[in-house]
Structure formats: C-alpha cells, structure tokens
Amino acid sequence: MRGITHARWAAGAVATALAATGCGVGGASGGGNGGAVLSSSWGDPQNPLEPANTNEVQGGKVLDMIFRGLKKYDPRTGKAQDWLARSIRTEDSRNFTVRIKDGWTFSNGEKVTARSFVDAWNYGASLRNNQKNAYFFGYIDGYDKVHPDSGSQSADTLSGLKAVDDHTFTVKLNQKFSGFPDTLGYAAFAPLPRAFFTDHAAWVRKPVGNGPYTIESYTRGSQMYLRKWEGYPGTDKARNDGVTLMVYTDSNTAYTDLLAGNLDLADDIPAAQLKNVKGDLGDRYINTPAGIIQTLAFPYYDKAWNMPGSEKVRTGLSMAINREQITGTIFRRTRTPATDWTSPVLGTQGGFKAGLCGKACEYDPARAKALIEEGGGIPGGRVKITYNADAGSHKEWVDAVCNSINNALGNDKACVGNPVGTFADFRNQLGAHKMTGPFRAGWQMDYPLIQNFLQPLYYTGASSNDGKWSDRTFDRLVNQANAETDTAKAVAGFQKAEEVVRDHMAAIPLWYQNGNAGYSNRLSHVALNPFSVPVYNEIKVG
C-alpha cells in the first residue's frame, strides 16, 4: 500500500531579485493599494498552482494564502484545528463522516459545499490528471482503480468518497489510519470551485480560491500580486491590503534590497549575511525553530549506490561530516546538527527522539574511512553532491561537507559539489531520475506528526521518495503505526520504522533548520509559522 502524505521540498530560499524593477518598498506594481501592501521575496513555483499539483515551498506559500481547507494548522503550534470542518468523526479509524460549516464561499461567490471537496479530491487522485500530489489520496478506497501502479485507470472517481448533501460527505479508507484527519489541512485537500473544471485553462491563469487573499496578477519571473479579499468569511482575515511576491534568484540580492528599502520582507537570510544580520536589522531579524530537516539522499535506482554493503559506505560518509563545525561556522547556529530523521519541533510526544541516529551521525573520520573501505569504496571513486545553485547558502555548505569528507578520507578529490542552475531544473532532474550520486534533500513538514517525516520520503513508491529507496520491513512498520488508534503506540511504531532507515542509512541526516527572516520598519506583527513560512495575513503595514 502506498502512503498518502507528500510534504513540500524546502528550497532553502529560492529567491532574490532578478532585478528590483523600480517597484520600491511595498512594490505592488501589479495594481496594488499603495502603502498598505507589503513586498516579500519569492521564487516562481515549479508547476501551475493547482492544489494537488504543488509540492514545493514557493507554490505552497501562495496556496496557503488563497485557500482554506477542512483543517488549518495553528501558526504558532502547528496543531491541526477544524476550519471549514464542523466535525470529522469516526468510530473505527477507517470510515469518516465530514460535516462542513455553512457560510463559506469562494472569492467568485460560489458556495463551498461537500461537492467542492469530493470533486477536488477525485480530480487530484486521477491518473489521467497527472497531479504530483495524487499520492495524498492513496488511503482512500478505490485509489487503485483511479490511479493504478500500471496500465490505465478503470474508474473515474474514488469509491470511498461520497457526497451525502451540501454539507456532508463520507470517506472510506482502505485501511485504518488514525492520523487521517490531521492531514486534511494540507493544500492538496483544498476545495475547488466549479470554474476549475468548467474552464480549467482560465482558472490556471488566475486561480480562484477561498482564502484571505485573491490573485490579482502574476508575471512569471517577476512578481505576483495578491490582494486582500474583503469578503473572506474566516476569522483569520488579512490585516494588510495585499502582498507582492517578488521573484529572486539570489537570496543575497533580496537581503541587499531589504537593507536598501526596496523590499519589506526576506524570508531567508543568506549564510554569508548571518554574521551581520543582527547588527543590520536588530529586532527585525527572526530566527525560530521550524519543522525542516536537511539530508543527503541517494539514487537507489543506480546500482552502484544500491549494492550489498553500500549501507557501510553511506554510514561512513555520514560519519565523515563534521556537523558541529559546519553549523557553527557557516550557519551561525541557525542550524542544529541532526541526530534523527525528524525535527525537534515535534517534541518527544510527537516522535522526535534525540540521538536515535547514534554514532552514525557523530564525526569520526577514522571509523568513516574504515567503513567506506569495508563497503567497497565510493562508487566511481568520487562523491558528487548535486544541489540547486540558486539558493544563497547551498554552495557553501556543500563545499564544507566535501572538505570534511575529503579530510576524513585523506583525499582532496573524494568529494565535489555538482551545482544545477535553478531549483526548478534540480527538481526536474530528480523527477527524471538523473542523479548519479547523493543529492540535497530538504524537507518541510506539512503537519507536526512523525509520519510526515518518514512515509513520504522512504515508503516504497512514495511520491517524494526521489531516490526510490525501498524496504519491506519499513513499509510494514509504517502500516502498523498508521493503524494504531493510540497516539503513543503509533509514535513508538514510527520510531521503529525510523530505526530501519538508520540501519540502512537510507539518507544522511545533516541538520535541523530554523526559519529565519528579516523585515523593514514599515511592518509589524511579523512571524514565521512552524513550517518556516511568513504568516502573511497577520502582518500590519505602516
């Protein structure tokens, strides 16, 4: 059984201006409302902004502004709260009855009904529609007919979804999954208006949602202007008149624009500026824990990295990385050395277990060299770490990781960086399975559950399992943990599955990442949520 959740890839900070094209502070040249509009750094989404087709941070930022779903994650704690859902009830963790609140509409005036969810989920699940987040619907009955592993789909809709009336629908899963309700705040589960289906091309050009903002204009490679929706029925209304998302391809440029007064908010501070940022911005610098982990993943579809004994090579590489030194000198303690594959944001009750990685994540150059030799040596004699070059800090830390590996192995050519021009190009190469060695893998949680850090990345066939790692024991333990109705037992089950990841070193955990940002003196009430995304609707201008 394939899993369901599919978190977003952390671009690190794609972004900084192609050019600060004269927009100035609050730059809303797309038709904004002057001083009540803020400008924020951004990067072009990889795909059109369909909820079921967006699985990276930049597109996710927009979806979080223009959509609201059954659940919403608290911007401070990450806890899943009922939002459009009046209730989600089950007696067996397999059959769920969802009742939605009355009074919600899309920004075009259409009412949000049970059908808005059922139709959207059926569309997202369909093999025919080729949605990247189709995997999210994998637990719903009938998914194997709508989205088979091979061949053509034999059904158009999920048999486990039924609209009962305008305010009620039922969901039948193909196995127990007690955490299912808490996944429903993720954008893939957002409702869609009829316009999405009746004139899809027009909707893609200018998406219509039901969140606190509407998209006024978008020029790819330049900017998107989002306007406050005055008719938004939710309690989390925008406290500003709009947001202009400015496309940047270099985070250093965004920082420079921020200091020069040409940008209001930069939601990633480049590593090169961390030594200056406190002096430059004072209290307008934010550095808070976030549910993000950075790892090195491997291409298991390449036999050279998937041979008997390869786990020793991967573990040796892990032990050759001096995480303490790199996080201290390059990241100025905005990163913390990772000792498991989740995030401290979860807390111990949520599944974080400090030290689960054990000695495999401790710097030990002598043991590292011995393990790599025992495992047959580095494939081809050299490690090439692939990363996207358009984020400000990746080259620095990749070079530092390679220096650490080279020093441990006594070979200054054992490891080199392999930059790819843009994040979109990087993701496209990952999707085409073109990696020949380890690659940067950043993971930003969708919701604070341990399942979200494990199943999307390591379950067989999972849509964010870009390296195609597969282990039957891991899959079985994940299925068992998902079926547990007792939270503590479920967490313990996922930790057993995580131990399988550790024993095979399926990916090398590097560090937990804080969210950091800086903002201009025009703004107040600026904060990052536990997903490291600015809480745009709460920001005040002026």
mmCIF file of N, CA and C in Angstrom, residues 203-311:
data_model
loop_
_atom_site.group_PDB
_atom_site.id
_atom_site.type_symbol
_atom_site.label_atom_id
_atom_site.label_comp_id
_atom_site.label_asym_id
_atom_site.label_seq_id
_atom_site.Cartn_x
_atom_site.Cartn_y
_atom_site.Cartn_z
ATOM 1 N N TRP A 203 -8.798 29.139 -15.185
ATOM 2 C CA TRP A 203 -8.536 29.043 -13.743
ATOM 3 C C TRP A 203 -7.032 28.981 -13.485
ATOM 4 N N VAL A 204 -6.300 28.216 -14.265
ATOM 5 C CA VAL A 204 -4.850 28.100 -14.076
ATOM 6 C C VAL A 204 -4.170 29.448 -14.281
ATOM 7 N N ARG A 205 -4.655 30.229 -15.258
ATOM 8 C CA ARG A 205 -4.069 31.549 -15.493
ATOM 9 C C ARG A 205 -4.299 32.472 -14.304
ATOM 10 N N LYS A 206 -5.448 32.327 -13.638
ATOM 11 C CA LYS A 206 -5.768 33.167 -12.484
ATOM 12 C C LYS A 206 -6.582 32.350 -11.486
ATOM 13 N N PRO A 207 -5.897 31.606 -10.624
ATOM 14 C CA PRO A 207 -6.581 30.701 -9.696
ATOM 15 C C PRO A 207 -7.577 31.413 -8.783
ATOM 16 N N VAL A 208 -8.691 30.735 -8.525
ATOM 17 C CA VAL A 208 -9.737 31.223 -7.628
ATOM 18 C C VAL A 208 -9.814 30.282 -6.439
ATOM 19 N N GLY A 209 -9.685 30.840 -5.239
ATOM 20 C CA GLY A 209 -9.747 30.024 -4.035
ATOM 21 C C GLY A 209 -10.739 30.560 -3.035
ATOM 22 N N ASN A 210 -10.563 30.172 -1.767
ATOM 23 C CA ASN A 210 -11.487 30.595 -0.705
ATOM 24 C C ASN A 210 -10.730 31.108 0.512
ATOM 25 N N GLY A 211 -9.488 31.564 0.300
ATOM 26 C CA GLY A 211 -8.668 32.050 1.399
ATOM 27 C C GLY A 211 -8.719 33.561 1.552
ATOM 28 N N PRO A 212 -7.905 34.116 2.449
ATOM 29 C CA PRO A 212 -7.975 35.554 2.746
ATOM 30 C C PRO A 212 -7.425 36.462 1.652
ATOM 31 N N TYR A 213 -6.755 35.886 0.638
ATOM 32 C CA TYR A 213 -6.230 36.691 -0.468
ATOM 33 C C TYR A 213 -6.730 36.142 -1.803
ATOM 34 N N THR A 214 -6.770 37.020 -2.797
ATOM 35 C CA THR A 214 -7.028 36.612 -4.169
ATOM 36 C C THR A 214 -5.848 37.034 -5.038
ATOM 37 N N ILE A 215 -5.604 36.293 -6.102
ATOM 38 C CA ILE A 215 -4.514 36.635 -7.020
ATOM 39 C C ILE A 215 -5.003 37.699 -7.994
ATOM 40 N N GLU A 216 -4.345 38.845 -7.960
ATOM 41 C CA GLU A 216 -4.709 39.945 -8.847
ATOM 42 C C GLU A 216 -3.956 39.853 -10.168
ATOM 43 N N SER A 217 -2.645 39.514 -10.088
ATOM 44 C CA SER A 217 -1.843 39.426 -11.311
ATOM 45 C C SER A 217 -0.596 38.601 -11.036
ATOM 46 N N TYR A 218 -0.029 38.034 -12.098
ATOM 47 C CA TYR A 218 1.192 37.240 -11.975
ATOM 48 C C TYR A 218 1.980 37.338 -13.274
ATOM 49 N N THR A 219 3.227 37.748 -13.164
ATOM 50 C CA THR A 219 4.156 37.759 -14.286
ATOM 51 C C THR A 219 5.301 36.832 -13.930
ATOM 52 N N ARG A 220 5.347 35.678 -14.596
ATOM 53 C CA ARG A 220 6.369 34.690 -14.270
ATOM 54 C C ARG A 220 7.759 35.296 -14.415
ATOM 55 N N GLY A 221 8.619 34.996 -13.442
ATOM 56 C CA GLY A 221 9.969 35.536 -13.462
ATOM 57 C C GLY A 221 10.075 36.925 -12.879
ATOM 58 N N SER A 222 8.944 37.512 -12.492
ATOM 59 C CA SER A 222 8.966 38.869 -11.962
ATOM 60 C C SER A 222 8.242 38.982 -10.624
ATOM 61 N N GLN A 223 6.901 38.857 -10.630
ATOM 62 C CA GLN A 223 6.173 39.030 -9.383
ATOM 63 C C GLN A 223 4.746 38.525 -9.477
ATOM 64 N N MET A 224 4.165 38.291 -8.305
ATOM 65 C CA MET A 224 2.741 38.002 -8.173
ATOM 66 C C MET A 224 2.161 38.983 -7.167
ATOM 67 N N TYR A 225 1.029 39.572 -7.511
ATOM 68 C CA TYR A 225 0.341 40.469 -6.584
ATOM 69 C C TYR A 225 -0.927 39.802 -6.059
ATOM 70 N N LEU A 226 -1.009 39.661 -4.743
ATOM 71 C CA LEU A 226 -2.179 39.094 -4.075
ATOM 72 C C LEU A 226 -2.882 40.198 -3.295
ATOM 73 N N ARG A 227 -4.162 40.318 -3.526
ATOM 74 C CA ARG A 227 -4.961 41.360 -2.897
ATOM 75 C C ARG A 227 -5.805 40.776 -1.774
ATOM 76 N N LYS A 228 -5.968 41.533 -0.710
ATOM 77 C CA LYS A 228 -6.861 41.126 0.376
ATOM 78 C C LYS A 228 -8.268 40.928 -0.170
ATOM 79 N N TRP A 229 -8.899 39.799 0.197
ATOM 80 C CA TRP A 229 -10.289 39.555 -0.195
ATOM 81 C C TRP A 229 -11.202 40.085 0.912
ATOM 82 N N GLU A 230 -11.871 41.158 0.608
ATOM 83 C CA GLU A 230 -12.716 41.821 1.604
ATOM 84 C C GLU A 230 -13.871 40.940 2.060
ATOM 85 N N GLY A 231 -14.322 40.029 1.174
ATOM 86 C CA GLY A 231 -15.468 39.187 1.519
ATOM 87 C C GLY A 231 -15.102 37.874 2.181
ATOM 88 N N TYR A 232 -13.851 37.714 2.556
ATOM 89 C CA TYR A 232 -13.419 36.448 3.170
ATOM 90 C C TYR A 232 -14.182 36.186 4.467
ATOM 91 N N PRO A 233 -14.805 35.001 4.607
ATOM 92 C CA PRO A 233 -15.660 34.740 5.768
ATOM 93 C C PRO A 233 -14.938 34.220 7.006
ATOM 94 N N GLY A 234 -13.657 33.927 6.908
ATOM 95 C CA GLY A 234 -12.939 33.331 8.029
ATOM 96 C C GLY A 234 -12.551 34.341 9.088
ATOM 97 N N THR A 235 -12.115 33.840 10.241
ATOM 98 C CA THR A 235 -11.694 34.716 11.337
ATOM 99 C C THR A 235 -10.256 35.194 11.174
ATOM 100 N N ASP A 236 -9.500 34.588 10.268
ATOM 101 C CA ASP A 236 -8.103 34.973 10.058
ATOM 102 C C ASP A 236 -7.978 35.898 8.847
ATOM 103 N N LYS A 237 -8.743 36.989 8.850
ATOM 104 C CA LYS A 237 -8.723 37.940 7.748
ATOM 105 C C LYS A 237 -7.356 38.611 7.635
ATOM 106 N N ALA A 238 -7.024 39.059 6.429
ATOM 107 C CA ALA A 238 -5.766 39.765 6.224
ATOM 108 C C ALA A 238 -5.797 41.108 6.939
ATOM 109 N N ARG A 239 -4.673 41.451 7.587
ATOM 110 C CA ARG A 239 -4.570 42.716 8.305
ATOM 111 C C ARG A 239 -3.794 43.750 7.486
ATOM 112 N N ASN A 240 -3.542 43.404 6.225
ATOM 113 C CA ASN A 240 -2.929 44.335 5.281
ATOM 114 C C ASN A 240 -3.778 44.323 4.014
ATOM 115 N N ASP A 241 -3.450 45.186 3.067
ATOM 116 C CA ASP A 241 -4.248 45.262 1.845
ATOM 117 C C ASP A 241 -3.785 44.305 0.763
ATOM 118 N N GLY A 242 -2.611 43.718 0.937
ATOM 119 C CA GLY A 242 -2.128 42.784 -0.064
ATOM 120 C C GLY A 242 -0.649 42.505 0.073
ATOM 121 N N VAL A 243 -0.181 41.554 -0.721
ATOM 122 C CA VAL A 243 1.220 41.136 -0.700
ATOM 123 C C VAL A 243 1.714 41.031 -2.140
ATOM 124 N N THR A 244 2.849 41.648 -2.418
ATOM 125 C CA THR A 244 3.511 41.463 -3.702
ATOM 126 C C THR A 244 4.689 40.523 -3.493
ATOM 127 N N LEU A 245 4.622 39.361 -4.110
ATOM 128 C CA LEU A 245 5.700 38.378 -4.020
ATOM 129 C C LEU A 245 6.674 38.645 -5.154
ATOM 130 N N MET A 246 7.899 39.022 -4.794
ATOM 131 C CA MET A 246 8.916 39.400 -5.778
ATOM 132 C C MET A 246 9.835 38.211 -6.050
ATOM 133 N N VAL A 247 10.008 37.877 -7.309
ATOM 134 C CA VAL A 247 10.854 36.742 -7.676
ATOM 135 C C VAL A 247 12.330 37.126 -7.566
ATOM 136 N N TYR A 248 13.063 36.320 -6.827
ATOM 137 C CA TYR A 248 14.506 36.475 -6.677
ATOM 138 C C TYR A 248 15.178 35.146 -7.013
ATOM 139 N N THR A 249 16.330 35.227 -7.623
ATOM 140 C CA THR A 249 17.106 34.022 -7.907
ATOM 141 C C THR A 249 18.398 33.986 -7.107
ATOM 142 N N ASP A 250 18.608 34.976 -6.247
ATOM 143 C CA ASP A 250 19.793 35.023 -5.395
ATOM 144 C C ASP A 250 19.382 35.679 -4.080
ATOM 145 N N SER A 251 19.458 34.938 -3.003
ATOM 146 C CA SER A 251 18.992 35.460 -1.718
ATOM 147 C C SER A 251 19.848 36.605 -1.205
ATOM 148 N N ASN A 252 21.080 36.725 -1.671
ATOM 149 C CA ASN A 252 21.907 37.869 -1.289
ATOM 150 C C ASN A 252 21.327 39.165 -1.850
ATOM 151 N N THR A 253 20.781 39.106 -3.052
ATOM 152 C CA THR A 253 20.174 40.296 -3.646
ATOM 153 C C THR A 253 18.942 40.710 -2.869
ATOM 154 N N ALA A 254 18.154 39.755 -2.430
ATOM 155 C CA ALA A 254 16.971 40.075 -1.627
ATOM 156 C C ALA A 254 17.379 40.781 -0.342
ATOM 157 N N TYR A 255 18.433 40.298 0.274
ATOM 158 C CA TYR A 255 18.894 40.916 1.523
ATOM 159 C C TYR A 255 19.356 42.345 1.266
ATOM 160 N N THR A 256 20.082 42.542 0.184
ATOM 161 C CA THR A 256 20.537 43.888 -0.177
ATOM 162 C C THR A 256 19.355 44.811 -0.412
ATOM 163 N N ASP A 257 18.326 44.311 -1.118
ATOM 164 C CA ASP A 257 17.125 45.114 -1.369
ATOM 165 C C ASP A 257 16.398 45.448 -0.069
ATOM 166 N N LEU A 258 16.387 44.501 0.858
ATOM 167 C CA LEU A 258 15.755 44.751 2.152
ATOM 168 C C LEU A 258 16.443 45.909 2.864
ATOM 169 N N LEU A 259 17.754 45.882 2.899
ATOM 170 C CA LEU A 259 18.504 46.939 3.581
ATOM 171 C C LEU A 259 18.348 48.278 2.866
ATOM 172 N N ALA A 260 18.197 48.236 1.544
ATOM 173 C CA ALA A 260 18.081 49.463 0.766
ATOM 174 C C ALA A 260 16.671 50.047 0.772
ATOM 175 N N GLY A 261 15.718 49.334 1.362
ATOM 176 C CA GLY A 261 14.348 49.817 1.398
ATOM 177 C C GLY A 261 13.542 49.482 0.171
ATOM 178 N N ASN A 262 14.041 48.547 -0.646
ATOM 179 C CA ASN A 262 13.315 48.139 -1.856
ATOM 180 C C ASN A 262 12.499 46.870 -1.656
ATOM 181 N N LEU A 263 12.539 46.297 -0.458
ATOM 182 C CA LEU A 263 11.827 45.062 -0.146
ATOM 183 C C LEU A 263 11.439 45.103 1.313
ATOM 184 N N ASP A 264 10.232 44.636 1.626
ATOM 185 C CA ASP A 264 9.754 44.664 3.009
ATOM 186 C C ASP A 264 10.120 43.416 3.809
ATOM 187 N N LEU A 265 10.135 42.267 3.153
ATOM 188 C CA LEU A 265 10.305 41.010 3.885
ATOM 189 C C LEU A 265 11.132 40.032 3.069
ATOM 190 N N ALA A 266 12.225 39.561 3.648
ATOM 191 C CA ALA A 266 13.034 38.498 3.048
ATOM 192 C C ALA A 266 12.941 37.305 3.975
ATOM 193 N N ASP A 267 12.364 36.200 3.480
ATOM 194 C CA ASP A 267 12.089 35.087 4.398
ATOM 195 C C ASP A 267 13.175 34.027 4.374
ATOM 196 N N ASP A 268 14.359 34.393 3.964
ATOM 197 C CA ASP A 268 15.534 33.549 4.143
ATOM 198 C C ASP A 268 16.753 34.448 4.112
ATOM 199 N N ILE A 269 17.543 34.402 5.179
ATOM 200 C CA ILE A 269 18.747 35.218 5.258
ATOM 201 C C ILE A 269 19.916 34.383 4.750
ATOM 202 N N PRO A 270 20.659 34.857 3.733
ATOM 203 C CA PRO A 270 21.769 34.067 3.196
ATOM 204 C C PRO A 270 22.851 33.851 4.244
ATOM 205 N N ALA A 271 23.495 32.710 4.158
ATOM 206 C CA ALA A 271 24.513 32.343 5.152
ATOM 207 C C ALA A 271 25.601 33.398 5.263
ATOM 208 N N ALA A 272 25.957 34.008 4.141
ATOM 209 C CA ALA A 272 27.040 34.995 4.149
ATOM 210 C C ALA A 272 26.686 36.231 4.973
ATOM 211 N N GLN A 273 25.399 36.470 5.224
ATOM 212 C CA GLN A 273 24.977 37.654 5.972
ATOM 213 C C GLN A 273 24.639 37.370 7.426
ATOM 214 N N LEU A 274 24.717 36.119 7.840
ATOM 215 C CA LEU A 274 24.314 35.790 9.210
ATOM 216 C C LEU A 274 25.173 36.478 10.258
ATOM 217 N N LYS A 275 26.424 36.761 9.905
ATOM 218 C CA LYS A 275 27.300 37.441 10.867
ATOM 219 C C LYS A 275 26.943 38.924 11.019
ATOM 220 N N ASN A 276 26.195 39.461 10.038
ATOM 221 C CA ASN A 276 25.851 40.882 10.047
ATOM 222 C C ASN A 276 24.396 41.167 10.395
ATOM 223 N N VAL A 277 23.541 40.154 10.293
ATOM 224 C CA VAL A 277 22.112 40.425 10.276
ATOM 225 C C VAL A 277 21.589 41.063 11.560
ATOM 226 N N LYS A 278 22.104 40.655 12.701
ATOM 227 C CA LYS A 278 21.613 41.218 13.949
ATOM 228 C C LYS A 278 21.954 42.700 14.034
ATOM 229 N N GLY A 279 23.170 43.048 13.612
ATOM 230 C CA GLY A 279 23.560 44.453 13.599
ATOM 231 C C GLY A 279 22.796 45.258 12.574
ATOM 232 N N ASP A 280 22.484 44.630 11.441
ATOM 233 C CA ASP A 280 21.767 45.330 10.378
ATOM 234 C C ASP A 280 20.301 45.550 10.715
ATOM 235 N N LEU A 281 19.659 44.545 11.322
ATOM 236 C CA LEU A 281 18.205 44.582 11.489
ATOM 237 C C LEU A 281 17.736 44.653 12.939
ATOM 238 N N GLY A 282 18.597 44.289 13.893
ATOM 239 C CA GLY A 282 18.181 44.303 15.291
ATOM 240 C C GLY A 282 16.998 43.393 15.543
ATOM 241 N N ASP A 283 15.948 43.925 16.136
ATOM 242 C CA ASP A 283 14.761 43.128 16.470
ATOM 243 C C ASP A 283 13.941 42.756 15.248
ATOM 244 N N ARG A 284 14.307 43.265 14.092
ATOM 245 C CA ARG A 284 13.576 42.921 12.868
ATOM 246 C C ARG A 284 14.166 41.685 12.185
ATOM 247 N N TYR A 285 15.013 40.977 12.914
ATOM 248 C CA TYR A 285 15.536 39.686 12.459
ATOM 249 C C TYR A 285 14.846 38.586 13.248
ATOM 250 N N ILE A 286 14.324 37.569 12.545
ATOM 251 C CA ILE A 286 13.622 36.446 13.167
ATOM 252 C C ILE A 286 14.434 35.178 12.956
ATOM 253 N N ASN A 287 14.639 34.414 14.034
ATOM 254 C CA ASN A 287 15.352 33.126 13.958
ATOM 255 C C ASN A 287 14.641 32.169 14.900
ATOM 256 N N THR A 288 13.759 31.323 14.343
ATOM 257 C CA THR A 288 12.934 30.457 15.174
ATOM 258 C C THR A 288 12.973 29.020 14.666
ATOM 259 N N PRO A 289 12.830 28.032 15.561
ATOM 260 C CA PRO A 289 12.813 26.629 15.134
ATOM 261 C C PRO A 289 11.702 26.369 14.125
ATOM 262 N N ALA A 290 11.981 25.460 13.202
ATOM 263 C CA ALA A 290 10.991 25.121 12.170
ATOM 264 C C ALA A 290 11.040 23.624 11.912
ATOM 265 N N GLY A 291 9.961 23.118 11.367
ATOM 266 C CA GLY A 291 9.885 21.683 11.059
ATOM 267 C C GLY A 291 10.550 21.374 9.739
ATOM 268 N N ILE A 292 11.853 21.603 9.683
ATOM 269 C CA ILE A 292 12.619 21.389 8.447
ATOM 270 C C ILE A 292 13.886 20.612 8.783
ATOM 271 N N ILE A 293 14.177 19.615 7.971
ATOM 272 C CA ILE A 293 15.433 18.885 8.101
ATOM 273 C C ILE A 293 16.105 18.832 6.732
ATOM 274 N N GLN A 294 17.407 18.976 6.729
ATOM 275 C CA GLN A 294 18.191 18.838 5.504
ATOM 276 C C GLN A 294 18.941 17.502 5.556
ATOM 277 N N THR A 295 18.900 16.774 4.453
ATOM 278 C CA THR A 295 19.582 15.487 4.378
ATOM 279 C C THR A 295 20.317 15.363 3.048
ATOM 280 N N LEU A 296 21.131 14.337 2.939
ATOM 281 C CA LEU A 296 21.677 13.901 1.659
ATOM 282 C C LEU A 296 20.975 12.601 1.300
ATOM 283 N N ALA A 297 20.299 12.586 0.174
ATOM 284 C CA ALA A 297 19.604 11.391 -0.304
ATOM 285 C C ALA A 297 20.443 10.723 -1.394
ATOM 286 N N PHE A 298 20.063 9.502 -1.753
ATOM 287 C CA PHE A 298 20.855 8.712 -2.694
ATOM 288 C C PHE A 298 19.981 8.149 -3.811
ATOM 289 N N PRO A 299 20.561 7.947 -4.992
ATOM 290 C CA PRO A 299 19.809 7.380 -6.115
ATOM 291 C C PRO A 299 19.859 5.854 -6.090
ATOM 292 N N TYR A 300 18.877 5.248 -5.451
ATOM 293 C CA TYR A 300 18.888 3.784 -5.327
ATOM 294 C C TYR A 300 18.549 3.092 -6.644
ATOM 295 N N TYR A 301 18.108 3.867 -7.640
ATOM 296 C CA TYR A 301 17.905 3.305 -8.974
ATOM 297 C C TYR A 301 19.233 3.130 -9.710
ATOM 298 N N ASP A 302 20.324 3.668 -9.133
ATOM 299 C CA ASP A 302 21.673 3.472 -9.667
ATOM 300 C C ASP A 302 22.308 2.321 -8.883
ATOM 301 N N LYS A 303 22.558 1.204 -9.555
ATOM 302 C CA LYS A 303 23.061 0.002 -8.878
ATOM 303 C C LYS A 303 24.343 0.262 -8.108
ATOM 304 N N ALA A 304 25.133 1.211 -8.568
ATOM 305 C CA ALA A 304 26.402 1.495 -7.902
ATOM 306 C C ALA A 304 26.193 1.945 -6.458
ATOM 307 N N TRP A 305 25.005 2.553 -6.173
ATOM 308 C CA TRP A 305 24.718 3.015 -4.821
ATOM 309 C C TRP A 305 23.769 2.070 -4.088
ATOM 310 N N ASN A 306 23.467 0.949 -4.684
ATOM 311 C CA ASN A 306 22.499 0.024 -4.091
ATOM 312 C C ASN A 306 23.027 -1.406 -4.131
ATOM 313 N N MET A 307 24.305 -1.544 -3.816
ATOM 314 C CA MET A 307 24.956 -2.854 -3.808
ATOM 315 C C MET A 307 25.006 -3.396 -2.377
ATOM 316 N N PRO A 308 25.156 -4.702 -2.199
ATOM 317 C CA PRO A 308 25.374 -5.235 -0.848
ATOM 318 C C PRO A 308 26.579 -4.552 -0.206
ATOM 319 N N GLY A 309 26.395 -4.063 0.991
ATOM 320 C CA GLY A 309 27.469 -3.360 1.685
ATOM 321 C C GLY A 309 27.444 -1.863 1.491
ATOM 322 N N SER A 310 26.577 -1.373 0.596
ATOM 323 C CA SER A 310 26.529 0.070 0.338
ATOM 324 C C SER A 310 26.125 0.868 1.571
ATOM 325 N N GLU A 311 25.365 0.221 2.465
ATOM 326 C CA GLU A 311 24.966 0.938 3.683
ATOM 327 C C GLU A 311 26.182 1.336 4.511
#
